[in-house]
Amino acid sequence: MKKIIKNIALLTSIFTTTGCSIYSAINAPEPVNYKELYLGESRINVLSMLGQPIIISQNKNNSTSDYFEFIDGYDNLYKFRALPYLAGDVFTCGLAEIVFFPLEKFKLEGSRNIAVVNYDADSKVNEINVTRKNNGEVLYSIKAMQPTQIKLK
């Protein structure tokens, strides 16, 4: 009887400590379609796509800038990576989590990005800059031409 209780306790501890990579894969963030933002778009549409900004700044000429941080994840088909995690957990009695969870947490979670969006006095987008948070790599950048930049013939 003691052996059965020990085995049940061992199996219970194995199954309660596994599945972190499966949970992370299933609940991973979806991609953010920041490339669908365009010049002249309203601030409300930007907020609906990127969420609440972390910092809002008001400039001298009644223009506004929003600073966003977000995780750009993968599409829903990529969530099927949870199936190999499940198989690995079953066949190794949870030991595969030693490899799968760090892989999921540090490599497959998605990229952390920063977006800075500037608006004119009418709350219309006139500049968008999206970069990776860790290395500053520019992912998307678009800026309205200023009147002084236009050359007349």
CSV table of C-alpha atoms in Angstrom, one decimal, residues 15-117:
chain,number,residue,atom,x,y,z
A,15,PHE,CA,1.9,16.0,-13.7
A,16,THR,CA,1.4,19.2,-11.6
A,17,THR,CA,4.8,20.5,-12.5
A,18,THR,CA,4.5,19.9,-16.2
A,19,GLY,CA,2.6,21.7,-18.9
A,20,CYS,CA,4.1,25.2,-18.5
A,21,SER,CA,5.4,25.2,-22.1
A,22,ILE,CA,2.0,23.9,-23.3
A,23,TYR,CA,0.2,26.7,-21.4
A,24,SER,CA,2.6,29.3,-22.7
A,25,ALA,CA,2.2,28.1,-26.3
A,26,ILE,CA,-1.6,28.1,-26.2
A,27,ASN,CA,-1.8,31.5,-24.5
A,28,ALA,CA,0.9,33.2,-26.6
A,29,PRO,CA,0.0,36.7,-27.9
A,30,GLU,CA,-1.2,37.1,-31.4
A,31,PRO,CA,0.6,39.3,-34.0
A,32,VAL,CA,0.0,43.1,-33.9
A,33,ASN,CA,-0.8,44.4,-37.4
A,34,TYR,CA,1.1,47.7,-36.9
A,35,LYS,CA,2.0,47.7,-40.7
A,36,GLU,CA,-1.7,48.4,-41.3
A,37,LEU,CA,-1.4,51.8,-39.6
A,38,TYR,CA,-1.2,54.6,-42.1
A,39,LEU,CA,-0.8,58.4,-42.2
A,40,GLY,CA,-4.0,60.3,-41.6
A,41,GLU,CA,-5.5,57.6,-39.5
A,42,SER,CA,-7.4,58.7,-36.4
A,43,ARG,CA,-6.0,58.2,-32.9
A,44,ILE,CA,-8.9,56.1,-31.9
A,45,ASN,CA,-8.1,53.5,-34.6
A,46,VAL,CA,-4.4,53.4,-33.4
A,47,LEU,CA,-5.5,52.9,-29.8
A,48,SER,CA,-7.8,50.0,-30.9
A,49,MET,CA,-4.9,48.3,-32.6
A,50,LEU,CA,-2.0,49.0,-30.2
A,51,GLY,CA,-3.9,49.3,-26.9
A,52,GLN,CA,-3.5,51.9,-24.2
A,53,PRO,CA,-0.3,53.9,-24.6
A,54,ILE,CA,2.3,53.9,-21.7
A,55,ILE,CA,3.2,57.6,-22.2
A,56,ILE,CA,1.1,60.4,-23.7
A,57,SER,CA,2.9,63.7,-24.4
A,58,GLN,CA,1.4,67.0,-25.5
A,59,ASN,CA,3.6,69.1,-27.7
A,60,LYS,CA,3.6,72.9,-28.0
A,61,ASN,CA,1.6,73.1,-31.3
A,62,ASN,CA,-1.3,70.9,-29.9
A,63,SER,CA,0.2,67.8,-31.4
A,64,THR,CA,0.3,64.6,-29.4
A,65,SER,CA,2.7,61.6,-29.2
A,66,ASP,CA,1.8,58.2,-27.9
A,67,TYR,CA,4.4,55.7,-26.7
A,68,PHE,CA,3.4,52.0,-26.8
A,69,GLU,CA,5.1,48.8,-25.7
A,70,PHE,CA,3.7,45.5,-27.0
A,71,ILE,CA,4.6,41.9,-27.7
A,72,ASP,CA,4.3,40.9,-31.3
A,73,GLY,CA,3.3,37.3,-31.3
A,74,TYR,CA,2.6,34.6,-33.9
A,75,ASP,CA,-0.6,33.6,-35.7
A,76,ASN,CA,-2.9,31.0,-34.3
A,77,LEU,CA,-1.6,28.2,-36.5
A,78,TYR,CA,1.8,28.5,-34.7
A,79,LYS,CA,0.0,27.6,-31.4
A,80,PHE,CA,0.0,24.0,-32.6
A,81,ARG,CA,3.5,23.8,-31.3
A,82,ALA,CA,1.8,22.8,-28.1
A,83,LEU,CA,1.3,19.3,-29.5
A,84,PRO,CA,5.0,18.3,-29.6
A,85,TYR,CA,5.3,19.7,-26.1
A,86,LEU,CA,2.4,17.5,-24.9
A,87,ALA,CA,4.0,14.4,-26.6
A,88,GLY,CA,7.3,15.2,-25.0
A,89,ASP,CA,5.8,15.6,-21.6
A,90,VAL,CA,3.9,12.3,-21.9
A,91,PHE,CA,6.9,10.2,-23.2
A,92,THR,CA,9.4,11.7,-20.7
A,93,CYS,CA,7.0,12.0,-17.7
A,94,GLY,CA,7.5,15.8,-17.7
A,95,LEU,CA,11.3,15.9,-18.0
A,96,ALA,CA,11.0,17.5,-21.4
A,97,GLU,CA,9.9,20.7,-19.7
A,98,ILE,CA,13.5,21.3,-18.8
A,99,VAL,CA,14.1,22.0,-22.5
A,100,PHE,CA,10.6,23.1,-23.7
A,101,PHE,CA,9.7,25.8,-21.1
A,102,PRO,CA,12.9,27.9,-21.5
A,103,LEU,CA,12.6,27.5,-25.3
A,104,GLU,CA,9.0,28.7,-25.2
A,105,LYS,CA,9.6,31.5,-22.7
A,106,PHE,CA,12.8,33.0,-24.2
A,107,LYS,CA,12.7,32.2,-27.9
A,108,LEU,CA,9.1,31.7,-29.0
A,109,GLU,CA,7.1,34.2,-26.9
A,110,GLY,CA,7.3,36.9,-29.6
A,111,SER,CA,9.3,40.1,-29.9
A,112,ARG,CA,8.9,43.0,-27.5
A,113,ASN,CA,8.4,46.1,-29.5
A,114,ILE,CA,8.1,49.9,-29.1
A,115,ALA,CA,5.8,52.1,-31.2
A,116,VAL,CA,5.9,55.9,-31.1
A,117,VAL,CA,3.0,57.5,-32.9
